Coordinates of C-alpha atoms and ligand atoms in Angstrom, one line a residue:
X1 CA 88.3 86.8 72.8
X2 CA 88.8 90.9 72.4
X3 CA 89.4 93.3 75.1
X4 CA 85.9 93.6 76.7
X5 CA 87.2 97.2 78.3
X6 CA 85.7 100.1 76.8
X7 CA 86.6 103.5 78.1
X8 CA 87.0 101.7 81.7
X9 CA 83.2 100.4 81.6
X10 CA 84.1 96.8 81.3
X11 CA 81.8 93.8 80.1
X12 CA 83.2 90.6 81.3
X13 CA 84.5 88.0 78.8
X14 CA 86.1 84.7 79.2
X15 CA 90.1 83.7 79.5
X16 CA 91.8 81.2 81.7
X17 CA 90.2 79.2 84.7
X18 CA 90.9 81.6 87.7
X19 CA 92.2 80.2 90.7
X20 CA 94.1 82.5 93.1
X21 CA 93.8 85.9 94.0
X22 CA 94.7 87.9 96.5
X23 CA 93.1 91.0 96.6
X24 CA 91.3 93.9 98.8
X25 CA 88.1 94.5 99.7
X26 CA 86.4 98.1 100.5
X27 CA 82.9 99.3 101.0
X28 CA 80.8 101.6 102.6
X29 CA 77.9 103.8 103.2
X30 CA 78.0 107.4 103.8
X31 CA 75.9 109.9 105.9
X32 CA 75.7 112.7 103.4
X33 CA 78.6 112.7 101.0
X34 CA 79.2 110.7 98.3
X35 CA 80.7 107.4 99.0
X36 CA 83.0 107.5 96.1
X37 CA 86.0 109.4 97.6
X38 CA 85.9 107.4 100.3
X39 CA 86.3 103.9 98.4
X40 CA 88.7 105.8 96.2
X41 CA 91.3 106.3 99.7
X42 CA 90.2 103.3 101.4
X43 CA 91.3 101.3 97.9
X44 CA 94.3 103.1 98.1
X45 CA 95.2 101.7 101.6
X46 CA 94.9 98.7 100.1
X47 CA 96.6 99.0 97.3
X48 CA 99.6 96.6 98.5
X49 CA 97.1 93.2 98.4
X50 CA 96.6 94.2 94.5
X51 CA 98.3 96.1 92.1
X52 CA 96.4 94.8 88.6
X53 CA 93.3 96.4 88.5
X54 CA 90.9 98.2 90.9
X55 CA 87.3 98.8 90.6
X56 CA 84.4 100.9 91.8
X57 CA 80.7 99.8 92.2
X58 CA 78.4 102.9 93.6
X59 CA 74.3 103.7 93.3
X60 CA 71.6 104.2 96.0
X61 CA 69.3 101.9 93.4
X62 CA 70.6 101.9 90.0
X63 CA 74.2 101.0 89.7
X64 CA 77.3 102.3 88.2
X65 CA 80.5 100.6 87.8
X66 CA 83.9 101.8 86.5
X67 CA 86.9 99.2 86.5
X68 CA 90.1 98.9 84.9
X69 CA 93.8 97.6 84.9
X70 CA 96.0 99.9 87.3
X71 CA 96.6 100.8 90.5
X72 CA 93.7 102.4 92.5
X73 CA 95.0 106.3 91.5
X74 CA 95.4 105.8 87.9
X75 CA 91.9 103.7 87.3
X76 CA 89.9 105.9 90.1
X77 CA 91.1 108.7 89.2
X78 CA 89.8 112.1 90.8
X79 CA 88.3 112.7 87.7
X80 CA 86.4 109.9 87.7
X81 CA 85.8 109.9 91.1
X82 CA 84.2 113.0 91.4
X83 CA 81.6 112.3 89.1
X84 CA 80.2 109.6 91.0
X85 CA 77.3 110.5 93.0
X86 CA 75.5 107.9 95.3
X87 CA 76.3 106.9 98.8
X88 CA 76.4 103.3 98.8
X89 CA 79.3 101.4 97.0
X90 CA 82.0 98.5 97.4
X91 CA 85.4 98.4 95.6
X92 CA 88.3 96.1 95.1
X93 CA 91.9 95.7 94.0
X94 CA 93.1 92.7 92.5
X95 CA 96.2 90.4 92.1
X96 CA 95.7 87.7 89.8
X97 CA 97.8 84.3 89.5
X98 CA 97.5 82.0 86.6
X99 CA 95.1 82.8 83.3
X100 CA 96.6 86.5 82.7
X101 CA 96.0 89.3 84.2
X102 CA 93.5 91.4 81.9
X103 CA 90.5 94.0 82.4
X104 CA 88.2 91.0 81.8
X105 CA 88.9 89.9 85.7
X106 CA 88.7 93.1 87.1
X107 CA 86.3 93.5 90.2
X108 CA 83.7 94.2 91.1
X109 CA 81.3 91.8 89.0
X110 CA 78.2 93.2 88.3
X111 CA 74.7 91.6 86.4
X112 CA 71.2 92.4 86.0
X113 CA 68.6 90.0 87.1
X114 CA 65.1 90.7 86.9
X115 CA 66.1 94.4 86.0
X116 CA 68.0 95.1 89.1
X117 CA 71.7 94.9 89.6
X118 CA 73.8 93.1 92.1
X119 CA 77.7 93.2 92.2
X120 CA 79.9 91.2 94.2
X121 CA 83.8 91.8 95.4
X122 CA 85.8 89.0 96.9
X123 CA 88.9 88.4 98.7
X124 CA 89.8 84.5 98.9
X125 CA 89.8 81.7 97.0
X126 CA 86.9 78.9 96.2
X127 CA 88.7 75.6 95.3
X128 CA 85.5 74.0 94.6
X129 CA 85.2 76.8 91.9
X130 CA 85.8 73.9 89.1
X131 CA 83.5 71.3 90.0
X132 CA 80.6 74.0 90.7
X133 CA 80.8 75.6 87.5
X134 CA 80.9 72.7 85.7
X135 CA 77.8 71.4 87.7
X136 CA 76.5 74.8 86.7
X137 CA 76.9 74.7 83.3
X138 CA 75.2 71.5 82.7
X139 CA 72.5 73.1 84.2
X140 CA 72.3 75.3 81.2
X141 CA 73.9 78.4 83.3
X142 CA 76.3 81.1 81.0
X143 CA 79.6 82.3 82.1
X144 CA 81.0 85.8 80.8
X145 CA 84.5 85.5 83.0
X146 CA 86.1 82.1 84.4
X147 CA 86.7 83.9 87.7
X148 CA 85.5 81.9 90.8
X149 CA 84.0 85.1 92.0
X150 CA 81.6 85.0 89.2
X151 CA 80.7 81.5 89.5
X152 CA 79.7 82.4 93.2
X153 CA 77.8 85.0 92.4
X154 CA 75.7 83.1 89.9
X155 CA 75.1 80.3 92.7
X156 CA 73.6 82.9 94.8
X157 CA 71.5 84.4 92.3
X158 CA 70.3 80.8 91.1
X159 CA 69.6 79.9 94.8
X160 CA 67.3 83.0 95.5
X161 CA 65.7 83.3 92.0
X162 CA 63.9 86.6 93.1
X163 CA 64.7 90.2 92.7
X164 CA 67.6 91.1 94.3
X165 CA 66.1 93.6 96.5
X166 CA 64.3 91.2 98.3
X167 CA 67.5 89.3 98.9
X168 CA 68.1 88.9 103.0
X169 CA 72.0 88.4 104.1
X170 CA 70.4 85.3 105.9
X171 CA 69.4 83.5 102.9
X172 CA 72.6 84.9 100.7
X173 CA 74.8 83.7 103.9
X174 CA 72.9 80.6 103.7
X175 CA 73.6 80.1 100.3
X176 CA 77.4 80.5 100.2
X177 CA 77.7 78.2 103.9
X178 CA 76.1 75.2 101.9
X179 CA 77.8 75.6 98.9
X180 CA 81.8 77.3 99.4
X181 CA 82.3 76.4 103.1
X182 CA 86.3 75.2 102.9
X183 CA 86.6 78.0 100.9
X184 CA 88.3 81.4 101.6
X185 CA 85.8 84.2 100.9
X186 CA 85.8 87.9 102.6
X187 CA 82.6 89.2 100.0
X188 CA 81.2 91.9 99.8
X189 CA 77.6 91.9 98.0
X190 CA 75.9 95.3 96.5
X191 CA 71.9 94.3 96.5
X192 CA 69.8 97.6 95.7
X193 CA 69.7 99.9 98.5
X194 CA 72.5 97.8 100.3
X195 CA 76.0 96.0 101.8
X196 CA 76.1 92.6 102.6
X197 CA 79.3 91.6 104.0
X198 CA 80.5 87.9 104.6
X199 CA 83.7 86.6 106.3
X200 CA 83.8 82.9 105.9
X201 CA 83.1 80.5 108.7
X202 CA 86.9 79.2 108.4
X203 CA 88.1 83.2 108.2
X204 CA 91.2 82.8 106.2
X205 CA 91.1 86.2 105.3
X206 CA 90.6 89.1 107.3
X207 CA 87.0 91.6 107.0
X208 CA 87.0 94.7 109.4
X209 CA 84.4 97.2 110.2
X210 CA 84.3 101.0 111.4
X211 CA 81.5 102.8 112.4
X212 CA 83.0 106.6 111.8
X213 CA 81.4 110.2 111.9
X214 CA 81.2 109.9 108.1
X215 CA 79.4 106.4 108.0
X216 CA 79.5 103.2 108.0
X217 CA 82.7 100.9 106.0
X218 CA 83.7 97.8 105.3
X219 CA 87.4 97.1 104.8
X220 CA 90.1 94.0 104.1
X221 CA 92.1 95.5 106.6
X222 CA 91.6 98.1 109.6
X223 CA 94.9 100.6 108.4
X224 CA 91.8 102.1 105.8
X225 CA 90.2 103.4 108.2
X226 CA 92.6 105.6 108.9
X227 CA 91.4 108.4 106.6
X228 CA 87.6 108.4 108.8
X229 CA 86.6 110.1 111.9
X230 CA 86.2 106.7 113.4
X231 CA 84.0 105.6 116.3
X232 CA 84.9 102.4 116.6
X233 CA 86.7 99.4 114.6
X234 CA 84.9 96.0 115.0
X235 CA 86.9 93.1 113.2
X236 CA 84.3 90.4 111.9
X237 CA 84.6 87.3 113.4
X238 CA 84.7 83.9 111.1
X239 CA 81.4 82.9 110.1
X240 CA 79.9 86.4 110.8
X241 CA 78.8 89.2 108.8
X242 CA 77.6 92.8 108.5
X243 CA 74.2 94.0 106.5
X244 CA 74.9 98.3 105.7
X245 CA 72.2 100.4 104.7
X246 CA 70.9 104.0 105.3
X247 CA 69.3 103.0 107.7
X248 CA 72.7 101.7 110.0
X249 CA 74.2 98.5 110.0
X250 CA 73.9 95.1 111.7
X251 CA 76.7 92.4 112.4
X252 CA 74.9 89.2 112.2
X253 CA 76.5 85.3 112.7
X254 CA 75.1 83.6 109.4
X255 CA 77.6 80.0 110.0
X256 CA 78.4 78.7 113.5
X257 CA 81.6 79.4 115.2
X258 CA 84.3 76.6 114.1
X259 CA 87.9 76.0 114.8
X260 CA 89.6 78.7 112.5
X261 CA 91.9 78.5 110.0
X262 CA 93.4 82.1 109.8
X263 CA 96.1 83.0 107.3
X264 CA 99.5 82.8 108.9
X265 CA 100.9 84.7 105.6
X266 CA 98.7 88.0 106.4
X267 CA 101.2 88.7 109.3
X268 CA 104.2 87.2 107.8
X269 CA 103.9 89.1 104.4
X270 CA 100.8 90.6 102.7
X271 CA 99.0 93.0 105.4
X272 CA 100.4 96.2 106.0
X273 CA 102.3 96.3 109.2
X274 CA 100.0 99.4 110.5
X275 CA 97.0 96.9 110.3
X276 CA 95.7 95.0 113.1
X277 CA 94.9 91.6 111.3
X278 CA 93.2 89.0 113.8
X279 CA 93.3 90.6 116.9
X280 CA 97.0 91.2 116.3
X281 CA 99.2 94.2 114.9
X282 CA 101.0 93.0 112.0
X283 CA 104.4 95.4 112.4
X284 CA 104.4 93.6 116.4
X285 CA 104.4 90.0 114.9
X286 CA 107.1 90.8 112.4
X287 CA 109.2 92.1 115.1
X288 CA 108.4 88.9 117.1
X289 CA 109.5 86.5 113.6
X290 CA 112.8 88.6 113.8
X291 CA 113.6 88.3 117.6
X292 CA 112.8 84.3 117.7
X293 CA 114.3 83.5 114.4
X294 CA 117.6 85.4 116.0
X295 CA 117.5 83.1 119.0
X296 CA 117.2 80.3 116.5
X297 CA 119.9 80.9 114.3
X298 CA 122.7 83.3 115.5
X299 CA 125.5 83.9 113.3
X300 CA 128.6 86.2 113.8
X301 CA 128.2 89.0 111.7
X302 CA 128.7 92.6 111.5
X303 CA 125.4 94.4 110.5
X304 CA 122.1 93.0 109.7
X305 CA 120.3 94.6 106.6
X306 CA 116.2 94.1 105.7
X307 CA 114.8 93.2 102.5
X308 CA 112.4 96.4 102.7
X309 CA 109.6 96.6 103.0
X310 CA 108.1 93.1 104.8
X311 CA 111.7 92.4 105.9
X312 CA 112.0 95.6 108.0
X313 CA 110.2 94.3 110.8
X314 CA 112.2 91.0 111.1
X315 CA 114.9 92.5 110.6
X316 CA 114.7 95.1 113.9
X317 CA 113.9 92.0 115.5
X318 CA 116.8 90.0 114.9
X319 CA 118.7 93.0 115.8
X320 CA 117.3 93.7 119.0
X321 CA 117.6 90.0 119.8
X322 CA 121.5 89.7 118.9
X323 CA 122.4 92.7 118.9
X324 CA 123.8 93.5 115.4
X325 CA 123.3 96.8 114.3
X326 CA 120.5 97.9 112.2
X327 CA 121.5 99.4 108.5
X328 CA 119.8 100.2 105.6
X329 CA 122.2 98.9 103.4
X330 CA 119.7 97.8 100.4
X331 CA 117.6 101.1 99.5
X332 CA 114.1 100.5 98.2
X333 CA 112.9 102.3 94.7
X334 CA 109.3 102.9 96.1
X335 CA 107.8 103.1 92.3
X336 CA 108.6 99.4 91.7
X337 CA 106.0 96.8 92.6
X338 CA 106.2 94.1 94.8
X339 CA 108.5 91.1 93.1
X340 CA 106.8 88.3 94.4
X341 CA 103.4 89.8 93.0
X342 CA 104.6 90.4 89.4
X343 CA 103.0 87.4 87.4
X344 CA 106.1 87.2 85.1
X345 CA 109.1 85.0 86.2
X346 CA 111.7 87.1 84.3
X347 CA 110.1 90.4 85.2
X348 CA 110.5 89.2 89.2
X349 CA 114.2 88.7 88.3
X350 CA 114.8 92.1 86.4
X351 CA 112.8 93.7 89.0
X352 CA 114.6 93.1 92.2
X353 CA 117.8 95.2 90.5
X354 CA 115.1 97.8 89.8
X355 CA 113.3 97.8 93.2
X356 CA 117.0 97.0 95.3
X357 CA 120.1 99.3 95.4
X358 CA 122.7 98.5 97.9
X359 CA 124.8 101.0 99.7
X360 CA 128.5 100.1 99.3
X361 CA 129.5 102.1 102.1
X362 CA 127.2 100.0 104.9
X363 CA 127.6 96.8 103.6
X364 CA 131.5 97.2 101.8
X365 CA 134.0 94.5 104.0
X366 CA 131.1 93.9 106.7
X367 CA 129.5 90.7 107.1
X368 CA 126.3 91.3 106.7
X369 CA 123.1 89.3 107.8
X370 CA 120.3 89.8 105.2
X371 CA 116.8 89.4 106.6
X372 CA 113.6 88.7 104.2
X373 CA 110.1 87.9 105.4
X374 CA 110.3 84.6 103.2
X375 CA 111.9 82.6 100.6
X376 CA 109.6 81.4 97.3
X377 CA 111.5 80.4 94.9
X378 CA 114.8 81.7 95.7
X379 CA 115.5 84.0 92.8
X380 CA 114.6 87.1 94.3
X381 CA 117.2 86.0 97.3
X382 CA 120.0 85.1 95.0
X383 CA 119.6 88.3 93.1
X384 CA 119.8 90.0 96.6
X385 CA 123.2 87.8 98.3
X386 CA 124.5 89.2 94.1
X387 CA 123.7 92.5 95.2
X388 CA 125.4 92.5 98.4
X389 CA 128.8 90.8 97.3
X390 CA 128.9 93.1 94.4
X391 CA 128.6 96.0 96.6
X392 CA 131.6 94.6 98.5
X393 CA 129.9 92.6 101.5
X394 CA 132.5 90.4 103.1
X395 CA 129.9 87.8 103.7
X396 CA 126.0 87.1 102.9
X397 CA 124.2 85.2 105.6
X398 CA 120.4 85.0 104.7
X399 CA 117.6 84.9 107.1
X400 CA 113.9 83.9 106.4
X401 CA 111.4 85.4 108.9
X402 CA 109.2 82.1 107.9
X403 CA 109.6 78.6 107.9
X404 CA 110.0 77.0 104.6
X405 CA 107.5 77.5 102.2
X406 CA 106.9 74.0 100.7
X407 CA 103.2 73.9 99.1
X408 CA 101.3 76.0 97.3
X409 CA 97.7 77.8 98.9
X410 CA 94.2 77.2 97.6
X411 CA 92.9 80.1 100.0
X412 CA 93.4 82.7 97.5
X413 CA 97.2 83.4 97.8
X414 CA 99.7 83.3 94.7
X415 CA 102.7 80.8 95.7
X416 CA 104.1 79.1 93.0
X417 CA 103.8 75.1 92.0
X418 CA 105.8 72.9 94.3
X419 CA 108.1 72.4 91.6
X420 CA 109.0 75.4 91.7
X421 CA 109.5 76.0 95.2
X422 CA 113.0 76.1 96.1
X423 CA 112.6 74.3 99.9
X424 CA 111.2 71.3 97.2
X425 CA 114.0 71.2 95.1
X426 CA 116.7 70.6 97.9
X427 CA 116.1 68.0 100.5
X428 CA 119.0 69.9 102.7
X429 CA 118.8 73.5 103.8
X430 CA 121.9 73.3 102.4
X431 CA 121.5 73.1 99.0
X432 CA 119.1 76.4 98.8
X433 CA 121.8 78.0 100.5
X434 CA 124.0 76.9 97.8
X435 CA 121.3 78.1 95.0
X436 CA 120.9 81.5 96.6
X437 CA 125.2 81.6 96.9
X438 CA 124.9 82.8 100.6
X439 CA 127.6 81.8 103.0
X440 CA 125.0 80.7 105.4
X441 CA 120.7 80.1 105.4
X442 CA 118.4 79.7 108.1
X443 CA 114.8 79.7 107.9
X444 CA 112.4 80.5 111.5
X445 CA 111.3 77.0 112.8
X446 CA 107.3 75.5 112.5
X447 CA 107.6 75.5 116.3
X448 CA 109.1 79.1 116.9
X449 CA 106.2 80.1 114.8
X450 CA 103.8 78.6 116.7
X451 CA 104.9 80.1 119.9
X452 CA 104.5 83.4 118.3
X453 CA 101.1 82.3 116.8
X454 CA 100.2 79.6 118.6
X455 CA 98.7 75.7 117.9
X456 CA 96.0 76.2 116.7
X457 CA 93.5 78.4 114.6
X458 CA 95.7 79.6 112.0
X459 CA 96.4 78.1 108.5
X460 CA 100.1 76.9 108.0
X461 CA 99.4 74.6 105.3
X462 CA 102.3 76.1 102.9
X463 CA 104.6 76.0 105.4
X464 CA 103.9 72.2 106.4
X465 CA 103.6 70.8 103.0
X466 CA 102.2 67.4 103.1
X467 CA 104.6 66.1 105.8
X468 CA 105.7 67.4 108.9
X469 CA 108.5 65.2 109.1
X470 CA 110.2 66.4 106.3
X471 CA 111.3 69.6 107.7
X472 CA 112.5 68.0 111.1
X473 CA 113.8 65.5 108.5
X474 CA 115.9 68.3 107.2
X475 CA 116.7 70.1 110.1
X476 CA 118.6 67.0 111.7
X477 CA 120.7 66.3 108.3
X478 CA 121.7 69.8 107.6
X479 CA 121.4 71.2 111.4
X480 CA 120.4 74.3 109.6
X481 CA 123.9 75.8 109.0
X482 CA 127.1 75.1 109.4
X483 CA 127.1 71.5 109.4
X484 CA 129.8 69.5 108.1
X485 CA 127.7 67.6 106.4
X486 CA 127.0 71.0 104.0
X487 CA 130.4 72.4 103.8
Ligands
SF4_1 S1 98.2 77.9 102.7 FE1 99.6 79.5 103.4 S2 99.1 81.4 102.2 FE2 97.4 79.9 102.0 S3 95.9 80.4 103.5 FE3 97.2 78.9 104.4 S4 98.9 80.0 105.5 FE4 97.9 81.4 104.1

């Protein structure tokens, strides 16, 4: 299938099933200026859950879209930006997992129906994706991408069959409730004249909204709201949504209140630590990992570096808990992208000597504690405890800010297969330690977690695998470090 993409006006075409994403969401309606700039910026504050492609979606009525690979500055460029008139629009940025990572996939989707358009952006994940698009396309419906997001948006539109602008966020809420509940899905829908926005009724991911001197916006996380005059910032609740117009805006409850299942890995690793991400601020929770996985797992040592720039807050943490002093001794190169975001295996690898560049004179003869937010597959952490000897380190003792991550997500997040997950390969804490060539490894506990997030509400699926058990399992043979057992 050839490039759909021409001159950034993309026509969607098909590739590989899509399954994860994690991405960003931003919308809005403006009082008087055009909406453009503002989705450009508030894009850009999101640019860290997506670096593949961004998109733009804007028209009062008609619609125009412009969509591309790159990051939000390159694709929505101020040239392009500023010819964009309209004051409604809804934009994206986009991480993709498995299937490639081409224009094709780029969001927002947009279709005509009846001779109206209606576009669609999405943050999450619908694992029943497969089975609905098969169902679908016995039915005799036509798919231009394999994206999830597409297939949803075609439900919706089968559903209603009626012009778009006649659409109500009641019945489009309806719709996605009966069909993707269990699903992840923060969406926002552009129906002529109009915003609906929809947090799922399990709200895995987050969906915030800011009333601000300049209008009215929609955004995956609160820290784009920086750039308004704001009012005030409302976070959507699970199961509720927000319809934007002209005219003002609404937040209305389209699925009843359930027991939540809210990402544990927006705090641990993917929101920026200036957001407030359910009811929480995401730099305070990091701080709190640090400090209990310190108490945890104390080790002597001489300095304790971070894996910038999610291991930052973890790593104050664990400093201000034991007392180690705080040094920079791995520098950041802030052009890189984020390693565990890069599809490629062997670019993650080449990447980390790119992205980190220890300083020999913090971490030369010291014994050094090296704190990261989390351990995938353990390449990125071997390269790292490399890094550190070669620069002279006495000793590496590595610390993860989260449990073990032993399953993979369907709610829209990439991890890896659990093959390929190094907690699965090792039945001993041990034996990662060993793969990574640390002296020491400790991971924060399920239970220290949970008394920083508590029981219940939040998703830790990846984190408990399909057994409990076997991390308490591992935990008593390998009593986490020193054990005799792993000498
Ligand atoms: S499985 Fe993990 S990454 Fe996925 S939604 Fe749950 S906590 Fe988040």
């Amino acid at each position: 299938m050839k490039s759909p993409c021409k001159k950034g006006y993309c026509f969607q075409s098909s590739g590989e099933m899509k399954f994860s994403e994690e991405c960003g969401v931003f919308g809005g309606v403006t009082n008087k200026y055009p909406v453009a700039p503002f989705i450009q910026q508030g894009l850009f504050m999101l640019q860290h859950r997506g670096q593949e492609s961004a998109g733009i979606c804007v028209g009062d009525k008609d619609l125009f879209i412009y969509k591309n690979k790159g990051l939000v500055m390159e694709v929505l460029s101020d040239r392009i930006i500023n010819k964009i008139r309209g004051r409604i629009g809804i934009g994206h940025v986009r991480y993709s997992t498995q299937g490639g990572s081409d224009t094709t996939h780029a969001q927002p989707y947009a279709v005509n129906y009846l001779g109206e358009k209606v576009a669609v952006a999405h943050n999450g994940n619908v694992k029943t994706a497969v089975d609905m698009r098969k169902k679908l396309e016995k039915q005799g419906e036509v798919f231009l991408t394999t994206a999830d997001t597409e297939m949803l948006l075609k439900k919706v539109i089968k559903e209603l069959h009626k012009l778009p602008s006649t659409w109500t966020f009641e019945e489009v809420g309806q719709v996605l409730t009966e069909n993707f509940t269990g699903g992840a899905w923060s969406i926002l829908f552009f129906v002529p004249g109009k915003i609906f926005a929809y947090r799922d009724p399990l709200g895995y991911r987050p969906l915030c909204l800011c009333k601000s001197q300049e209008g009215i916006f929609i955004s995956s996380e609160d820290t784009s709201f920086q750039i308004l005059e704001k009012e005030f910032v409302y976070h959507i609740k699970p199961g509720e949504g927000v319809e934007i117009s002209k005219d003002g805006y609404e937040i209305k409850r389209f699925a009843p209140e359930r027991p939540s299942r809210k990402c544990v890995f927006e705090h641990i690793y993917f929101a920026r630590p200036d957001s407030n991400v359910f009811d929480r601020n995401v730099y305070m929770s990091r701080v709190e990992l640090g400090k209990k996985c310190a108490a945890e797992n104390p080790v002597e040592a001489d300095i304790i570096v971070p894996v910038m720039d999610s291991g930052f807050a973890p790593a104050l943490g664990y400093s201000q808990q034991s007392g180690l002093p705080l040094h920079m001794g791995l520098m950041r190169n802030r052009w890189v992208g984020r390693t565990f975001i890069l599809p490629e295996q062997q670019m993650r690898r080449i990447s980390v000597r790119r992205k980190l560049t220890p300083i020999k004179e913090v971490v030369k003869d010291k014994r050094v504690v090296v704190m990261d937010d989390s351990i995938v597959r353990g390449t990125t952490s071997r390269e790292i405890v490399r890094l550190l000897r070669d620069a002279g380190a006495k000793e590496v003792h590595f610390r993860s800010a989260s449990p073990k991550i032993v399953n993979t997500c369907q709610w829209g997040v990439d991890i890896p297969t659990k093959k390929e997950l190094i907690a699965n390969k090792y039945d001993a804490i041990c034996g990662v330690r060993d793969f990574i060539e640390a002296d020491s490894l400790a991971y924060l506990s399920m239970e220290g977690l949970k008394e920083i997030f508590g029981q219940d509400g939040w998703c830790y699926s990846c984190l408990l695998g399909d057994c409990e058990k076997e991390e308490n399992e591992c935990t008593d043979k390998c009593a986490k470090l020193l054990d005799p057992a792993c000498a």
